[in-house]
Amino acid sequence: MFILNELLNPTMKVGWNYFDLRFGIMSKNNFCVVNKKTLIIALVALWSTMQFWLYYTGGIRPAGDTGRYIGAAEILLSGHLPLTGKAMSYLAYDGIVAIFIGLGWGQMGVILFQVLMSGIAAYTLYLLSTHLYDWRAGFVAAFLYIGFPDIQKWNYYILTESLFITTIILTTYVILVTKGWQRIIIGGLLVVLATLMRPNGFIVPMALSLYVLLVFWHEGRRRLVAGILVTAVIALAMASLWIGEMLSKERVLSHYIDGTVIWGHPESAVRMPGKAPDCTHAKNSALLEIACFAMAKPLYLIELAGMKLFYFFLLARPYYSMPHNTVILLYLLPVYSLTIISWIRGRKEFVKWAFPAIIILLQAIVVSLTFADWDSRHLQVVLPLIFHFASGGAVWLMDIVTKNKEKLV
């Protein structure tokens, strides 16, 4: 509700005026509150145009996994849990789909909800970047998010990506910006929602746990950190069976043997030297099988992980058209450069922004251990967080340009 209240009554407590005084934002250009409101209106217009264009050109888009979610939703509506396959790994999304089917709104209801939530996510990203940097950063981050069709297109699929992206943005805002009960209750609910949204949703609670440890360590509470780490190791050992089952369902070991880099694209596979190691003694545990394989072929696995990370961050794909890949690279290369600048300049205050950076890092680790996806969705779910950091680098660049102009006057 606090986000909706901010959306309906934009007080901007972190403040336009505060950051205007702190940074002296482009005073010669007279970027007053009226200009800021005009830019927000422009963002709303861009978002509306993007949503209309995507729906007009593709409507509700079919996907291979859509039937899984519809089927699981119908099982939920019958009063049972969807226990077959990987359905329980998507329980939150199945539940959301079930609500709209139960209301009689069908797939269109799910799509409209996803579109609405993407708009809320865009404004939340604006608030988040405004909080960490200033209002110009908020505009840049929201513009990058709204103006990238490869992200916005997920609003029109019955797939988890759209709401997972939204949930990550909302969770990051709550954890970094809010205080007191809002952070604990709403943040906790959002973390649970993200965890149950899709199999790799565990990166959100794991990122939060690491972030809390980082804060405690920074505050000098080293013994508490040590105790939590010991507890975490025990909990991880207890969860190894669940982790092994999840890895087994994803056929991770088979992908290692096949050299899979991009799922569904054997042309990009890395050739494994020699024969696959004999790990039959560890066949009862997927984790032990993977450990056996890693010990037998460490250099091969490092090469394989490196190629996965390359395609993960590249976002472009060999089978995309040349114009598509060109637009992606022209879009992302400056974004990555500005993100690196932002991290370097903010390194002394890393505790204030580490949470979204940890989410990005964990997602990259997951991809390095599994595979890059066919349609680049694995990067796209965390790309808004990268846009958030890039906006800080953009503000730094704006300030340099402004100072140089003032010197010339």
XYZ file of C-alpha atoms in Angstrom:
409
model
C 0.000 0.000 0.000
C 2.847 2.425 0.684
C 3.978 2.081 -2.954
C 0.433 2.620 -4.221
C 0.137 5.622 -1.921
C 3.364 7.010 -3.348
C 2.089 6.379 -6.854
C -1.181 8.181 -6.174
C 0.340 10.930 -4.014
C 3.937 11.454 -5.182
C 5.451 13.289 -2.238
C 9.001 12.277 -3.170
C 10.186 12.387 0.443
C 13.705 11.482 -0.558
C 13.324 14.546 -2.423
C 13.709 16.485 -5.558
C 14.598 19.589 -3.559
C 17.123 17.698 -1.440
C 18.995 16.390 -4.444
C 18.700 19.699 -6.288
C 20.587 21.338 -3.401
C 23.067 18.483 -3.061
C 24.043 18.177 -6.692
C 23.071 21.526 -8.181
C 21.216 19.728 -10.930
C 21.599 21.484 -14.261
C 20.463 24.837 -12.894
C 21.149 26.569 -16.209
C 18.588 24.291 -17.819
C 16.038 25.232 -15.164
C 14.908 21.673 -14.438
C 12.273 22.643 -11.883
C 9.416 20.556 -10.511
C 7.317 21.342 -13.578
C 10.000 19.868 -15.842
C 10.173 16.766 -13.651
C 6.436 16.265 -13.802
C 6.588 16.711 -17.564
C 9.213 13.986 -17.787
C 7.078 11.679 -15.652
C 4.161 12.299 -18.005
C 6.503 11.471 -20.899
C 7.415 8.188 -19.183
C 3.737 7.325 -18.756
C 3.154 8.110 -22.433
C 6.122 5.936 -23.453
C 4.922 3.067 -21.267
C 1.384 3.296 -22.676
C 2.677 3.418 -26.255
C 4.953 0.436 -25.660
C 2.124 -1.649 -24.166
C -0.261 -0.751 -26.995
C 2.351 -1.545 -29.649
C 3.265 -4.907 -28.098
C -0.387 -5.943 -27.801
C -1.270 -4.650 -31.266
C 1.617 -6.507 -32.914
C 1.362 -9.780 -30.985
C -1.611 -9.892 -28.637
C -1.460 -12.629 -26.004
C 1.573 -14.602 -27.100
C 1.702 -18.398 -27.004
C 4.532 -20.138 -25.157
C 5.475 -23.739 -24.577
C 5.088 -23.545 -20.790
C 1.721 -21.740 -20.800
C -0.199 -25.011 -20.665
C 1.729 -25.994 -17.529
C 0.525 -22.914 -15.645
C -3.053 -23.164 -16.899
C -3.168 -26.836 -15.964
C -1.705 -26.205 -12.495
C -4.179 -23.347 -11.952
C -7.099 -25.631 -12.776
C -5.784 -28.211 -10.314
C -5.605 -25.523 -7.629
C -9.174 -24.479 -8.396
C -10.237 -28.104 -7.905
C -8.891 -27.924 -4.357
C -5.664 -29.854 -4.830
C -1.985 -29.054 -5.156
C -0.242 -29.552 -8.524
C 2.306 -32.146 -7.446
C 3.415 -33.486 -10.818
C 6.579 -32.354 -12.598
C 7.957 -28.969 -11.607
C 4.567 -27.365 -10.921
C 5.272 -26.737 -7.216
C 8.296 -24.644 -8.195
C 5.888 -22.134 -9.766
C 3.200 -22.274 -7.072
C 2.835 -18.502 -6.612
C 2.340 -17.882 -10.317
C -0.001 -20.856 -10.606
C -2.042 -19.321 -7.791
C -2.242 -15.932 -9.519
C -3.362 -17.560 -12.770
C -5.930 -19.590 -10.804
C -7.397 -16.404 -9.300
C -8.111 -14.856 -12.691
C -9.418 -18.100 -14.163
C -11.639 -18.518 -11.114
C -12.985 -14.981 -11.566
C -13.846 -15.819 -15.155
C -11.344 -13.348 -16.623
C -9.144 -16.023 -18.157
C -5.802 -15.339 -19.771
C -6.729 -11.741 -20.592
C -7.151 -11.038 -16.883
C -3.649 -12.369 -16.187
C -2.205 -10.243 -18.999
C -3.930 -7.062 -17.815
C -2.662 -7.700 -14.285
C 0.888 -8.196 -15.536
C 0.713 -4.996 -17.602
C -0.596 -3.023 -14.623
C 2.087 -4.401 -12.332
C 4.797 -3.562 -14.870
C 3.641 0.059 -14.732
C 3.862 0.018 -10.936
C 7.305 -1.579 -11.224
C 8.445 1.182 -13.587
C 7.461 3.898 -11.136
C 8.954 1.944 -8.239
C 12.235 1.730 -10.166
C 12.015 5.498 -10.610
C 11.610 5.945 -6.844
C 14.418 3.476 -6.101
C 16.975 5.227 -8.316
C 15.830 8.609 -7.052
C 16.462 7.404 -3.513
C 19.986 6.148 -4.184
C 21.072 8.854 -6.641
C 18.670 11.642 -7.640
C 15.536 12.248 -9.687
C 17.436 12.300 -12.974
C 18.659 8.783 -12.239
C 15.084 7.770 -11.530
C 14.061 9.040 -14.950
C 16.957 7.267 -16.702
C 16.301 3.929 -14.958
C 12.563 4.032 -15.683
C 13.196 5.087 -19.291
C 15.619 2.205 -19.867
C 13.169 -0.263 -18.341
C 10.082 1.004 -20.163
C 11.837 1.529 -23.476
C 13.331 -1.960 -23.821
C 10.817 -4.149 -25.718
C 12.671 -7.372 -24.867
C 11.670 -6.862 -21.233
C 8.191 -5.409 -21.735
C 7.179 -8.219 -24.095
C 6.935 -10.634 -21.152
C 3.786 -8.811 -20.011
C 1.955 -10.544 -22.861
C 2.974 -14.117 -22.099
C 1.392 -16.470 -19.573
C 4.845 -17.010 -18.104
C 6.460 -16.118 -14.784
C 8.968 -13.575 -16.132
C 6.806 -10.429 -16.047
C 5.653 -10.801 -12.442
C 9.057 -12.107 -11.327
C 10.687 -8.943 -12.691
C 8.074 -6.822 -10.940
C 8.511 -8.707 -7.671
C 12.296 -8.260 -7.731
C 11.942 -4.488 -8.292
C 9.356 -4.121 -5.516
C 11.411 -6.246 -3.113
C 14.552 -4.213 -3.773
C 12.665 -0.970 -3.139
C 11.190 -2.229 0.133
C 14.507 -3.563 1.440
C 16.582 -0.475 0.572
C 14.124 2.385 1.029
C 11.491 1.559 3.634
C 11.883 1.255 7.393
C 10.227 -0.513 10.310
C 7.185 -2.738 9.852
C 6.916 -2.009 6.125
C 10.334 -3.482 5.481
C 9.707 -6.518 7.699
C 6.124 -7.434 6.773
C 5.807 -6.273 3.154
C 9.421 -7.141 2.400
C 8.956 -10.594 3.899
C 5.814 -11.244 1.859
C 7.534 -10.130 -1.335
C 10.526 -12.374 -0.635
C 8.209 -15.361 -0.136
C 6.331 -14.447 -3.334
C 9.573 -14.276 -5.335
C 10.757 -17.592 -3.869
C 7.572 -19.388 -4.933
C 7.320 -17.661 -8.325
C 9.855 -19.830 -10.169
C 12.659 -22.328 -9.405
C 15.450 -19.736 -9.277
C 13.350 -17.524 -7.010
C 15.556 -18.722 -4.154
C 18.135 -16.118 -5.255
C 15.994 -13.416 -3.578
C 15.962 -14.822 -0.005
C 19.582 -15.904 -0.447
C 20.524 -12.382 -1.561
C 18.662 -10.927 1.411
C 20.466 -13.291 3.792
C 23.862 -12.348 2.357
C 22.935 -8.674 2.476
C 21.965 -8.922 6.157
C 25.280 -10.647 6.888
C 27.088 -7.893 5.006
C 25.329 -5.207 7.042
C 26.118 -6.978 10.319
C 29.770 -7.398 9.307
C 29.983 -3.735 8.357
C 28.541 -2.803 11.742
C 31.222 -4.873 13.496
C 28.939 -7.684 14.663
C 31.401 -10.362 13.570
C 30.460 -13.070 16.098
C 26.823 -12.850 15.070
C 27.861 -13.242 11.440
C 29.946 -16.314 12.296
C 27.010 -17.885 14.149
C 24.638 -17.229 11.271
C 27.114 -18.718 8.781
C 27.407 -21.914 10.812
C 23.612 -22.151 10.969
C 23.392 -21.506 7.235
C 25.840 -24.307 6.460
C 23.759 -26.724 8.543
C 20.556 -25.550 6.853
C 22.178 -25.915 3.425
C 23.245 -29.452 4.246
C 19.685 -30.260 5.303
C 18.357 -28.729 2.070
C 20.793 -30.676 -0.109
C 18.171 -33.300 -0.910
C 15.787 -30.650 -2.256
C 18.599 -28.952 -4.168
C 19.691 -32.273 -5.640
C 16.136 -33.067 -6.716
C 15.823 -29.666 -8.417
C 19.131 -30.156 -10.251
C 18.047 -33.615 -11.300
C 14.800 -32.262 -12.790
C 16.782 -29.722 -14.780
C 19.091 -32.520 -16.045
C 22.119 -30.410 -15.134
C 24.625 -33.261 -15.357
C 23.367 -34.204 -18.822
C 23.820 -30.602 -19.931
C 27.401 -30.687 -18.626
C 28.139 -33.830 -20.624
C 26.507 -32.345 -23.745
C 28.386 -29.066 -23.278
C 25.165 -27.045 -23.340
C 25.747 -23.289 -23.321
C 22.422 -21.983 -24.664
C 19.438 -24.213 -23.992
C 17.977 -25.489 -27.256
C 20.958 -24.372 -29.359
C 23.409 -27.252 -29.777
C 25.504 -25.195 -32.215
C 26.805 -23.138 -29.291
C 27.787 -26.186 -27.222
C 31.328 -26.642 -25.926
C 32.947 -29.932 -26.918
C 33.872 -32.012 -23.873
C 37.391 -33.444 -24.104
C 37.602 -37.208 -23.661
C 34.854 -39.342 -22.191
C 32.431 -38.550 -19.400
C 33.796 -39.643 -16.002
C 32.348 -42.698 -14.301
C 30.256 -41.354 -11.428
C 27.999 -44.354 -10.912
C 29.080 -44.528 -7.269
C 27.328 -41.181 -6.748
C 24.199 -41.904 -8.815
C 21.919 -41.664 -5.769
C 22.669 -37.959 -5.342
C 22.609 -35.357 -8.129
C 24.869 -33.102 -6.072
C 27.466 -35.834 -5.614
C 27.313 -36.693 -9.319
C 27.993 -33.077 -10.228
C 30.816 -32.898 -7.670
C 32.324 -36.060 -9.155
C 32.110 -34.599 -12.653
C 33.645 -31.278 -11.516
C 36.611 -33.022 -9.895
C 37.232 -35.063 -13.049
C 36.974 -32.172 -15.532
C 37.550 -28.842 -13.719
C 39.031 -26.923 -16.683
C 36.222 -28.009 -18.978
C 33.606 -26.849 -16.462
C 35.369 -23.493 -16.071
C 35.338 -23.022 -19.853
C 31.693 -24.070 -20.008
C 30.714 -21.659 -17.215
C 32.616 -18.844 -18.905
C 30.738 -19.328 -22.178
C 27.411 -19.388 -20.357
C 28.231 -16.113 -18.606
C 29.350 -14.583 -21.900
C 25.994 -15.277 -23.528
C 24.145 -14.430 -20.321
C 25.459 -10.866 -20.250
C 25.618 -10.523 -24.032
C 21.844 -11.017 -24.344
C 22.281 -11.164 -28.133
C 21.981 -14.585 -29.731
C 23.496 -16.185 -32.885
C 20.005 -16.874 -34.243
C 18.621 -13.340 -33.673
C 18.522 -11.062 -36.690
C 21.395 -8.656 -37.251
C 19.231 -5.549 -36.534
C 17.958 -7.152 -33.314
C 21.458 -7.982 -32.079
C 22.722 -4.529 -33.090
C 19.993 -2.785 -31.102
C 20.705 -4.999 -28.074
C 24.431 -4.224 -28.130
C 23.906 -0.496 -28.709
C 21.507 -0.531 -25.770
C 23.501 -2.651 -23.330
C 27.148 -1.681 -23.872
C 26.608 1.890 -22.569
C 24.449 0.461 -19.764
C 27.220 -1.884 -18.633
C 29.806 0.902 -18.832
C 27.666 3.240 -16.728
C 26.970 0.429 -14.230
C 30.684 -0.180 -13.718
C 31.232 3.563 -13.237
C 28.413 3.630 -10.684
C 29.838 0.700 -8.724
C 33.340 2.153 -8.690
C 32.164 5.580 -7.559
C 29.888 4.113 -4.892
C 32.271 1.471 -3.569
C 32.763 3.243 -0.216
C 29.013 3.112 0.442
C 28.460 -0.377 -0.945
C 26.253 -1.370 1.994
C 23.583 1.052 0.725
C 23.266 -0.648 -2.665
C 24.664 -4.160 -2.266
C 21.321 -6.017 -2.139
C 20.404 -5.670 -5.858
C 24.036 -6.285 -6.823
C 23.942 -9.587 -4.906
C 20.756 -10.595 -6.755
C 22.500 -9.965 -10.091
C 25.555 -11.932 -8.933
C 23.506 -14.909 -7.749
C 21.526 -15.007 -10.982
C 24.802 -15.054 -12.921
C 26.062 -17.924 -10.739
C 22.852 -19.894 -11.342
C 23.277 -19.477 -15.107
C 26.951 -20.488 -14.941
C 25.910 -23.701 -13.185
C 22.957 -24.466 -15.494
C 22.678 -22.810 -18.926
C 21.873 -19.567 -20.721
C 18.294 -19.555 -21.944
C 17.179 -19.565 -25.573
C 15.363 -16.228 -25.365
C 17.718 -14.443 -22.936
C 15.105 -14.312 -20.181
C 17.627 -15.204 -17.471
C 19.333 -11.819 -17.828
C 16.130 -9.905 -18.447
C 14.721 -10.700 -15.001
C 17.618 -8.808 -13.365
C 18.246 -6.256 -16.127
C 16.084 -3.572 -14.437
C 18.492 -3.709 -11.476
C 21.381 -3.146 -13.878
C 19.434 -0.205 -15.334
C 19.123 1.091 -11.779
C 22.899 1.119 -11.338
C 23.497 2.499 -14.830
C 21.315 5.478 -13.954
C 23.830 6.449 -11.270
C 26.623 6.444 -13.838
C 24.439 8.523 -16.155
C 23.949 11.156 -13.442
C 27.711 11.337 -12.919
C 28.155 11.864 -16.671
C 25.477 14.582 -16.683
C 27.239 16.414 -13.856
C 30.560 16.327 -15.713
C 28.937 17.727 -18.854
C 27.188 20.438 -16.855
C 30.378 21.477 -15.027
C 32.291 21.660 -18.317
C 29.574 23.860 -19.825
C 29.686 26.164 -16.806
C 33.444 26.541 -17.164
C 33.012 27.586 -20.789
C 30.470 30.284 -19.920
